[in-house]
mmCIF file of C-alpha atoms in Angstrom:
data_model
loop_
_atom_site.group_PDB
_atom_site.id
_atom_site.type_symbol
_atom_site.label_atom_id
_atom_site.label_comp_id
_atom_site.label_asym_id
_atom_site.label_seq_id
_atom_site.Cartn_x
_atom_site.Cartn_y
_atom_site.Cartn_z
ATOM 1 C CA MET A 18 -85.742 37.144 -3.982
ATOM 2 C CA ARG A 19 -84.870 38.896 -0.733
ATOM 3 C CA LEU A 20 -86.484 36.077 1.200
ATOM 4 C CA SER A 21 -84.522 33.384 -0.681
ATOM 5 C CA LEU A 22 -81.182 35.119 -0.064
ATOM 6 C CA ARG A 23 -82.007 35.412 3.610
ATOM 7 C CA THR A 24 -82.881 31.753 3.697
ATOM 8 C CA LEU A 25 -79.529 30.777 2.089
ATOM 9 C CA THR A 26 -77.438 32.884 4.401
ATOM 10 C CA GLN A 27 -79.291 31.934 7.563
ATOM 11 C CA ASN A 28 -77.072 29.706 9.802
ATOM 12 C CA TRP A 29 -74.370 29.749 7.125
ATOM 13 C CA GLN A 30 -71.695 28.518 9.530
ATOM 14 C CA LEU A 31 -73.570 25.290 10.165
ATOM 15 C CA LYS A 32 -74.266 24.815 6.459
ATOM 16 C CA LEU A 33 -70.557 25.322 5.548
ATOM 17 C CA ALA A 34 -69.502 22.839 8.222
ATOM 18 C CA ALA A 35 -72.003 20.293 6.891
ATOM 19 C CA LEU A 36 -70.687 20.735 3.323
ATOM 20 C CA THR A 37 -67.079 20.360 4.481
ATOM 21 C CA LEU A 38 -67.949 17.205 6.425
ATOM 22 C CA ALA A 39 -69.663 15.748 3.375
ATOM 23 C CA ILE A 40 -66.620 16.406 1.179
ATOM 24 C CA LEU A 41 -64.275 14.836 3.727
ATOM 25 C CA LEU A 42 -66.541 11.811 4.012
ATOM 26 C CA TRP A 43 -66.532 11.444 0.230
ATOM 27 C CA VAL A 44 -62.727 11.677 0.141
ATOM 28 C CA VAL A 45 -62.374 9.046 2.879
ATOM 29 C CA VAL A 46 -64.797 6.675 1.203
ATOM 30 C CA SER A 47 -63.092 7.183 -2.182
ATOM 31 C CA ALA A 48 -59.640 6.617 -0.675
ATOM 32 C CA GLU A 49 -60.694 3.255 0.713
ATOM 33 C CA GLN A 50 -62.529 2.154 -2.397
ATOM 34 C CA ILE A 51 -60.778 -0.536 -4.443
ATOM 35 C CA THR A 52 -59.777 0.753 -7.894
ATOM 36 C CA THR A 53 -57.115 0.271 -10.557
ATOM 37 C CA GLN A 54 -54.497 2.662 -11.927
ATOM 38 C CA TRP A 55 -51.626 2.566 -14.465
ATOM 39 C CA ILE A 56 -48.372 3.767 -12.884
ATOM 40 C CA PRO A 57 -44.982 4.228 -14.684
ATOM 41 C CA VAL A 58 -42.350 1.873 -13.251
ATOM 42 C CA PRO A 59 -38.574 1.778 -14.050
ATOM 43 C CA VAL A 60 -37.054 -1.574 -15.064
ATOM 44 C CA ARG A 61 -33.875 -2.793 -13.363
ATOM 45 C CA VAL A 62 -31.862 -5.766 -14.614
ATOM 46 C CA ALA A 63 -30.312 -8.189 -12.128
ATOM 47 C CA THR A 64 -27.669 -10.350 -13.833
ATOM 48 C CA ARG A 65 -27.500 -13.829 -12.344
ATOM 49 C CA ASP A 66 -25.956 -15.725 -15.257
ATOM 50 C CA PRO A 67 -22.141 -15.663 -14.846
ATOM 51 C CA GLU A 68 -21.612 -16.466 -18.528
ATOM 52 C CA PHE A 69 -23.176 -13.190 -19.729
ATOM 53 C CA VAL A 70 -22.804 -9.505 -18.915
ATOM 54 C CA VAL A 71 -25.286 -6.702 -19.616
ATOM 55 C CA THR A 72 -23.931 -4.159 -22.119
ATOM 56 C CA GLY A 73 -27.088 -2.095 -22.688
ATOM 57 C CA GLY A 74 -30.752 -1.761 -21.986
ATOM 58 C CA PRO A 75 -33.308 -2.628 -20.925
ATOM 59 C CA ILE A 76 -35.250 -1.263 -23.897
ATOM 60 C CA PRO A 77 -37.492 0.419 -22.909
ATOM 61 C CA GLU A 78 -36.111 1.507 -19.538
ATOM 62 C CA GLN A 79 -39.602 2.218 -18.141
ATOM 63 C CA VAL A 80 -42.933 0.379 -18.431
ATOM 64 C CA GLU A 81 -46.459 0.975 -17.135
ATOM 65 C CA VAL A 82 -47.942 -1.396 -14.568
ATOM 66 C CA ARG A 83 -51.654 -1.586 -13.713
ATOM 67 C CA PHE A 84 -52.164 -1.855 -9.961
ATOM 68 C CA ALA A 85 -55.311 -2.653 -7.992
ATOM 69 C CA GLY A 86 -55.883 -1.453 -4.450
ATOM 70 C CA PRO A 87 -57.358 1.290 -2.258
ATOM 71 C CA GLY A 88 -57.176 4.700 -3.904
ATOM 72 C CA ARG A 89 -55.193 6.132 -0.981
ATOM 73 C CA GLU A 90 -52.483 3.479 -1.327
ATOM 74 C CA LEU A 91 -52.342 3.877 -5.094
ATOM 75 C CA TRP A 92 -51.575 7.562 -4.545
ATOM 76 C CA GLU A 93 -48.772 6.633 -2.165
ATOM 77 C CA LEU A 94 -47.458 4.063 -4.642
ATOM 78 C CA ALA A 95 -47.298 6.656 -7.418
ATOM 79 C CA LEU A 96 -45.119 8.828 -5.157
ATOM 80 C CA ASP A 97 -42.861 5.987 -3.915
ATOM 81 C CA ARG A 98 -42.114 4.758 -7.470
ATOM 82 C CA PRO A 99 -42.027 0.939 -7.326
ATOM 83 C CA VAL A 100 -39.391 -0.936 -9.355
ATOM 84 C CA LEU A 101 -39.698 -3.893 -11.710
ATOM 85 C CA VAL A 102 -36.653 -6.159 -11.282
ATOM 86 C CA LEU A 103 -35.903 -8.431 -14.252
ATOM 87 C CA PRO A 104 -33.662 -11.349 -13.188
ATOM 88 C CA LEU A 105 -31.369 -12.738 -15.920
ATOM 89 C CA THR A 106 -30.824 -16.310 -14.816
ATOM 90 C CA ASP A 107 -30.688 -18.371 -18.021
ATOM 91 C CA VAL A 108 -29.582 -16.231 -20.938
ATOM 92 C CA GLU A 109 -29.819 -18.180 -24.181
ATOM 93 C CA ARG A 110 -28.333 -15.690 -26.630
ATOM 94 C CA GLU A 111 -27.056 -12.157 -26.946
ATOM 95 C CA ASN A 112 -29.559 -9.266 -27.219
ATOM 96 C CA GLN A 113 -32.484 -11.358 -26.002
ATOM 97 C CA VAL A 114 -36.124 -10.315 -25.478
ATOM 98 C CA PHE A 115 -37.503 -11.130 -22.019
ATOM 99 C CA VAL A 116 -41.181 -11.407 -21.068
ATOM 100 C CA LEU A 117 -42.222 -9.416 -17.984
ATOM 101 C CA ASP A 118 -44.270 -10.908 -15.160
ATOM 102 C CA PRO A 119 -45.574 -8.038 -13.017
ATOM 103 C CA ARG A 120 -46.794 -10.259 -10.167
ATOM 104 C CA SER A 121 -43.350 -11.729 -9.472
ATOM 105 C CA MET A 122 -41.053 -8.934 -10.681
ATOM 106 C CA VAL A 123 -42.586 -5.731 -9.290
ATOM 107 C CA ARG A 124 -41.152 -4.696 -5.914
ATOM 108 C CA ILE A 125 -43.873 -2.967 -3.876
ATOM 109 C CA PRO A 126 -42.880 -0.786 -0.901
ATOM 110 C CA ASN A 127 -43.601 -2.333 2.483
ATOM 111 C CA GLY A 128 -46.955 -1.593 4.039
ATOM 112 C CA LEU A 129 -48.905 -1.115 0.827
ATOM 113 C CA SER A 130 -51.630 -3.650 0.036
ATOM 114 C CA VAL A 131 -51.757 -3.173 -3.729
ATOM 115 C CA THR A 132 -51.554 -5.855 -6.413
ATOM 116 C CA PRO A 133 -49.824 -5.573 -9.821
ATOM 117 C CA LEU A 134 -52.188 -6.926 -12.471
ATOM 118 C CA ASP A 135 -50.740 -6.139 -15.902
ATOM 119 C CA VAL A 136 -47.788 -4.471 -17.650
ATOM 120 C CA ARG A 137 -47.322 -2.664 -20.949
ATOM 121 C CA PRO A 138 -45.289 -3.344 -22.972
ATOM 122 C CA SER A 139 -45.172 -6.965 -21.925
ATOM 123 C CA SER A 140 -41.470 -7.496 -22.809
ATOM 124 C CA VAL A 141 -38.142 -5.671 -22.952
ATOM 125 C CA ARG A 142 -34.909 -6.219 -24.854
ATOM 126 C CA VAL A 143 -31.644 -6.527 -22.944
ATOM 127 C CA LEU A 144 -28.265 -6.204 -24.694
ATOM 128 C CA THR A 145 -25.882 -8.836 -23.412
ATOM 129 C CA GLN A 146 -22.560 -10.351 -24.372
ATOM 130 C CA ARG A 147 -20.906 -13.591 -23.475
ATOM 131 C CA VAL A 148 -18.168 -13.345 -20.849
ATOM 132 C CA VAL A 149 -14.759 -14.649 -21.989
ATOM 133 C CA THR A 150 -11.318 -14.911 -20.411
ATOM 134 C CA ARG A 151 -8.077 -14.381 -22.311
ATOM 135 C CA GLU A 152 -4.348 -14.077 -21.605
ATOM 136 C CA VAL A 153 -3.149 -10.611 -22.672
ATOM 137 C CA PRO A 154 0.471 -9.340 -22.683
ATOM 138 C CA VAL A 155 1.463 -6.441 -20.434
ATOM 139 C CA ARG A 156 3.021 -3.316 -21.963
ATOM 140 C CA VAL A 157 4.981 -0.871 -19.813
ATOM 141 C CA ARG A 158 4.280 2.833 -20.220
ATOM 142 C CA ILE A 159 7.076 5.266 -19.358
ATOM 143 C CA ALA A 160 5.996 8.625 -17.954
ATOM 144 C CA ARG A 161 6.494 11.526 -20.376
ATOM 145 C CA ARG A 162 8.858 13.381 -18.051
ATOM 146 C CA SER A 163 10.968 10.252 -17.634
ATOM 147 C CA ARG A 164 11.122 9.737 -21.415
ATOM 148 C CA GLU A 165 12.554 13.242 -21.700
ATOM 149 C CA ARG A 166 15.271 12.631 -19.105
ATOM 150 C CA TYR A 167 16.032 8.901 -19.112
ATOM 151 C CA VAL A 168 16.591 6.021 -21.500
ATOM 152 C CA VAL A 169 15.538 2.464 -20.676
ATOM 153 C CA LEU A 170 18.237 0.176 -21.994
ATOM 154 C CA ASP A 171 17.066 -2.950 -23.790
ATOM 155 C CA THR A 172 13.462 -4.035 -23.149
ATOM 156 C CA PRO A 173 12.054 -3.813 -19.593
ATOM 157 C CA GLN A 174 11.284 -7.189 -18.030
ATOM 158 C CA VAL A 175 7.712 -7.596 -16.767
ATOM 159 C CA SER A 176 6.651 -10.219 -14.245
ATOM 160 C CA PRO A 177 4.204 -11.696 -14.947
ATOM 161 C CA ALA A 178 4.426 -10.951 -18.655
ATOM 162 C CA THR A 179 0.721 -11.699 -19.260
ATOM 163 C CA VAL A 180 -2.532 -11.095 -17.386
ATOM 164 C CA ARG A 181 -5.824 -13.001 -17.571
ATOM 165 C CA VAL A 182 -8.609 -10.570 -18.432
ATOM 166 C CA THR A 183 -12.319 -11.436 -18.091
ATOM 167 C CA GLY A 184 -15.155 -9.403 -19.575
ATOM 168 C CA PRO A 185 -17.446 -8.864 -22.575
ATOM 169 C CA ALA A 186 -16.209 -10.806 -25.600
ATOM 170 C CA ASP A 187 -15.833 -7.834 -27.939
ATOM 171 C CA ARG A 188 -13.732 -5.807 -25.479
ATOM 172 C CA VAL A 189 -11.525 -8.688 -24.412
ATOM 173 C CA GLU A 190 -10.893 -9.808 -27.990
ATOM 174 C CA ALA A 191 -10.013 -6.230 -29.017
ATOM 175 C CA LEU A 192 -7.224 -5.991 -26.415
ATOM 176 C CA ASP A 193 -3.743 -6.258 -27.891
ATOM 177 C CA ALA A 194 -2.101 -5.476 -24.535
ATOM 178 C CA VAL A 195 -2.796 -4.338 -20.990
ATOM 179 C CA VAL A 196 -0.866 -1.156 -20.206
ATOM 180 C CA THR A 197 0.559 -0.082 -16.888
ATOM 181 C CA GLU A 198 0.212 3.267 -15.255
ATOM 182 C CA PRO A 199 3.008 5.632 -16.366
ATOM 183 C CA LEU A 200 6.302 4.481 -14.828
ATOM 184 C CA ASP A 201 8.237 7.351 -13.266
ATOM 185 C CA LEU A 202 12.000 6.732 -13.414
ATOM 186 C CA ALA A 203 12.970 9.850 -11.440
ATOM 187 C CA GLY A 204 15.801 8.930 -9.093
ATOM 188 C CA ALA A 205 16.211 5.477 -10.619
ATOM 189 C CA ASP A 206 19.675 3.943 -10.427
ATOM 190 C CA SER A 207 21.328 2.089 -13.292
ATOM 191 C CA ASP A 208 19.266 -1.011 -12.361
ATOM 192 C CA PHE A 209 15.679 -0.740 -11.160
ATOM 193 C CA ARG A 210 12.925 -3.088 -9.965
ATOM 194 C CA VAL A 211 9.556 -1.634 -9.039
ATOM 195 C CA ALA A 212 5.894 -2.660 -8.693
ATOM 196 C CA VAL A 213 3.688 -0.795 -11.188
ATOM 197 C CA PRO A 214 -0.157 -0.851 -11.090
ATOM 198 C CA LEU A 215 -2.102 -1.708 -14.222
ATOM 199 C CA ASP A 216 -3.984 1.204 -15.784
ATOM 200 C CA ALA A 217 -7.418 0.971 -14.148
ATOM 201 C CA ASP A 218 -9.087 3.363 -16.610
ATOM 202 C CA SER A 219 -8.271 1.175 -19.628
ATOM 203 C CA LEU A 220 -9.648 -1.863 -17.755
ATOM 204 C CA ALA A 221 -12.975 -0.309 -16.728
ATOM 205 C CA GLY A 222 -15.651 -2.994 -17.001
ATOM 206 C CA LEU A 223 -13.048 -5.786 -17.195
ATOM 207 C CA ARG A 224 -11.654 -8.048 -14.473
ATOM 208 C CA PRO A 225 -7.873 -8.605 -14.546
ATOM 209 C CA SER A 226 -6.409 -11.542 -12.633
ATOM 210 C CA ILE A 227 -3.903 -9.186 -10.924
ATOM 211 C CA ARG A 228 -3.746 -5.461 -10.270
ATOM 212 C CA SER A 229 0.002 -4.759 -10.596
ATOM 213 C CA VAL A 230 3.169 -6.196 -12.134
ATOM 214 C CA GLU A 231 6.872 -6.008 -11.328
ATOM 215 C CA VAL A 232 9.013 -4.145 -13.855
ATOM 216 C CA SER A 233 12.797 -4.368 -13.920
ATOM 217 C CA GLY A 234 15.515 -3.168 -16.235
ATOM 218 C CA ARG A 235 18.475 -0.860 -16.754
ATOM 219 C CA VAL A 236 18.205 2.877 -17.105
ATOM 220 C CA ASP A 237 20.566 5.694 -17.990
ATOM 221 C CA ARG A 238 20.226 9.453 -18.174
ATOM 222 C CA LEU A 239 19.455 10.966 -21.581
ATOM 223 C CA VAL A 240 22.222 13.448 -22.477
ATOM 224 C CA GLU A 241 23.424 15.424 -25.461
ATOM 225 C CA ARG A 242 26.989 16.052 -26.613
ATOM 226 C CA ILE A 243 28.278 18.198 -29.460
ATOM 227 C CA ILE A 244 31.368 16.906 -31.233
ATOM 228 C CA PRO A 245 32.878 19.803 -33.197
ATOM 229 C CA SER A 246 34.486 20.052 -36.617
ATOM 230 C CA ILE A 247 33.864 16.705 -38.275
ATOM 231 C CA ARG A 248 35.006 16.748 -41.885
ATOM 232 C CA VAL A 249 32.361 16.286 -44.591
ATOM 233 C CA ALA A 250 33.395 13.650 -47.128
ATOM 234 C CA PRO A 251 34.334 15.356 -50.435
ATOM 235 C CA VAL A 252 32.111 15.124 -53.499
ATOM 236 C CA ASP A 253 33.588 14.640 -56.973
ATOM 237 C CA GLY A 254 33.186 17.728 -59.101
ATOM 238 C CA ALA A 255 31.938 19.989 -56.291
ATOM 239 C CA ALA A 256 33.221 22.044 -53.412
ATOM 240 C CA VAL A 257 31.477 21.427 -50.071
ATOM 241 C CA VAL A 258 30.758 24.509 -47.949
ATOM 242 C CA PRO A 259 31.206 24.297 -45.028
ATOM 243 C CA ALA A 260 33.789 21.552 -45.240
ATOM 244 C CA ARG A 261 33.360 20.689 -41.553
ATOM 245 C CA VAL A 262 30.246 20.486 -39.373
ATOM 246 C CA ASP A 263 29.460 19.893 -35.735
ATOM 247 C CA VAL A 264 27.665 16.674 -34.785
ATOM 248 C CA ARG A 265 25.070 16.685 -32.002
ATOM 249 C CA VAL A 266 24.864 13.198 -30.439
ATOM 250 C CA GLN A 267 22.001 12.209 -28.126
ATOM 251 C CA GLY A 268 21.409 9.048 -26.116
ATOM 252 C CA PRO A 269 22.303 7.239 -22.873
ATOM 253 C CA ALA A 270 25.049 9.035 -20.946
ATOM 254 C CA ARG A 271 27.476 6.096 -20.873
ATOM 255 C CA GLN A 272 27.240 5.515 -24.610
ATOM 256 C CA VAL A 273 27.423 9.210 -25.480
ATOM 257 C CA ARG A 274 30.587 9.642 -23.401
ATOM 258 C CA ALA A 275 32.158 6.630 -25.115
ATOM 259 C CA VAL A 276 31.741 7.976 -28.665
ATOM 260 C CA ASP A 277 35.124 8.398 -30.388
ATOM 261 C CA PRO A 278 35.048 11.445 -32.707
ATOM 262 C CA ALA A 279 37.479 9.684 -35.034
ATOM 263 C CA SER A 280 34.866 6.959 -35.667
ATOM 264 C CA LEU A 281 32.248 9.394 -36.978
ATOM 265 C CA THR A 282 31.765 10.090 -40.663
ATOM 266 C CA VAL A 283 29.699 12.785 -42.334
ATOM 267 C CA SER A 284 28.712 12.333 -45.964
ATOM 268 C CA ILE A 285 26.260 13.501 -48.588
ATOM 269 C CA ALA A 286 23.788 11.044 -50.066
ATOM 270 C CA GLY A 287 24.715 10.412 -53.698
ATOM 271 C CA ASP A 288 21.162 10.853 -54.941
ATOM 272 C CA SER A 289 21.039 14.383 -53.453
ATOM 273 C CA VAL A 290 23.830 15.681 -55.726
ATOM 274 C CA PRO A 291 22.331 17.155 -58.903
ATOM 275 C CA ASP A 292 23.930 16.162 -62.178
ATOM 276 C CA PRO A 293 24.954 18.437 -63.689
ATOM 277 C CA LEU A 294 25.589 20.826 -60.817
ATOM 278 C CA PRO A 295 24.023 24.227 -61.627
ATOM 279 C CA PRO A 296 26.387 27.241 -61.763
ATOM 280 C CA GLN A 297 24.819 28.763 -58.638
ATOM 281 C CA GLY A 298 25.308 25.526 -56.733
ATOM 282 C CA ALA A 299 22.812 23.536 -54.692
ATOM 283 C CA THR A 300 22.109 22.521 -51.098
ATOM 284 C CA ALA A 301 22.257 18.938 -49.935
ATOM 285 C CA PRO A 302 21.509 17.196 -46.599
ATOM 286 C CA VAL A 303 24.268 15.347 -44.775
ATOM 287 C CA ARG A 304 24.162 12.130 -42.797
ATOM 288 C CA VAL A 305 26.214 10.779 -39.919
ATOM 289 C CA GLY A 306 27.811 7.340 -39.993
ATOM 290 C CA GLY A 307 29.854 5.293 -37.550
ATOM 291 C CA LEU A 308 27.366 5.912 -34.726
ATOM 292 C CA PRO A 309 26.868 3.099 -32.175
ATOM 293 C CA ALA A 310 23.397 1.554 -31.948
ATOM 294 C CA GLY A 311 21.027 3.303 -29.564
ATOM 295 C CA LEU A 312 22.306 6.814 -30.337
ATOM 296 C CA THR A 313 20.939 9.516 -32.606
ATOM 297 C CA ALA A 314 22.866 12.321 -34.260
ATOM 298 C CA GLN A 315 22.227 15.511 -36.190
ATOM 299 C CA THR A 316 24.687 17.830 -37.889
ATOM 300 C CA VAL A 317 24.980 21.578 -37.356
ATOM 301 C CA PRO A 318 24.127 22.835 -39.931
ATOM 302 C CA VAL A 319 21.829 20.103 -41.226
ATOM 303 C CA VAL A 320 22.582 20.931 -44.905
ATOM 304 C CA VAL A 321 25.682 22.051 -46.813
ATOM 305 C CA ARG A 322 26.090 23.879 -50.108
ATOM 306 C CA LEU A 323 27.635 22.252 -53.143
ATOM 307 C CA LEU A 324 29.419 24.680 -55.459
ATOM 308 C CA PRO A 325 31.248 24.239 -58.725
ATOM 309 C CA PRO A 326 34.971 23.951 -57.972
ATOM 310 C CA ASN A 327 35.848 27.417 -59.287
ATOM 311 C CA ALA A 328 32.824 29.266 -57.870
ATOM 312 C CA GLU A 329 33.148 31.926 -55.229
ATOM 313 C CA PRO A 330 31.442 30.889 -51.968
ATOM 314 C CA PHE A 331 28.321 32.800 -51.008
ATOM 315 C CA PRO A 332 28.610 35.046 -47.970
ATOM 316 C CA ASP A 333 26.111 32.949 -46.023
ATOM 317 C CA THR A 334 27.909 29.674 -46.580
ATOM 318 C CA ALA A 335 30.747 30.238 -44.124
ATOM 319 C CA PRO A 336 30.883 27.708 -41.306
ATOM 320 C CA PRO A 337 28.990 28.786 -38.192
ATOM 321 C CA ALA A 338 30.967 29.775 -35.176
ATOM 322 C CA ALA A 339 31.526 26.856 -32.837
ATOM 323 C CA VAL A 340 29.499 27.069 -29.628
ATOM 324 C CA PRO A 341 31.282 25.463 -26.685
ATOM 325 C CA VAL A 342 29.122 22.776 -25.059
ATOM 326 C CA PRO A 343 30.231 21.197 -21.781
ATOM 327 C CA GLU A 344 30.790 17.456 -21.635
ATOM 328 C CA PRO A 345 27.966 15.546 -19.906
ATOM 329 C CA PRO A 346 28.625 14.910 -16.217
ATOM 330 C CA ARG A 347 30.139 11.562 -15.395
#
């Protein structure tokens, strides 16, 4: 046993070098030997039919391709990740199944002498839709801050009033309008004319014929005015408390300033008066009449109390103290 161990360890450096050389030689020979290997390959779709657009897929997104070539180059190919490109040239229908041809569709990195032989699965499904074009009206969006401070009089004029939109049929047909980016009216004069871009986010994936429109119109500042002590129309068989209310009018500055207090009326809806009127009375909302179109109004308070004619008024039914409100600037 001692002799055998001595024999094994004698000239061990030369023996280790010989073993290493043999392994390297085997690796080199194996690397150059022609073999085959299945490698996962992603599928990419190249749309070349202008009448269709890809909306999903391919399904599956990755296939396996069997390559033949030297082992060394197959290892490099597995690291470089080749791609299978599926060209869509003549789409016959939506959501079509396409057969894969690895020899013509697989893109092999330059310098590698490998050959694609087979693919599994042999086909993929691509979700497509027909491309359509349709005229869609343009709707102007006013920025929130501008809506709080300004009033656009009448309807803004848009030029052009419609836009041709091209894209997948379901999205184009679902459009009821193309909206603009929010229009900021800060600093606008009584008449304005401005170029406003179309909202790009709402048109993602669609192709509009233009990117902006011209919007023009008339604008006025939004103001509020309180007209004090307007008499509430009397109600038969009841006392109205308070008998007078303030009216808060809101709208375009020019129209608000032009309101004549004598033209306003405040009344109680007939169907809000209980019959018979209970001894403790009842509350009823009031409404404002005689208001020009384009203005809104609210009374202060918004309800009054109806009491039997001989009833004592409740302590909390006295008219509120008038709060002076300055006239809107001219």
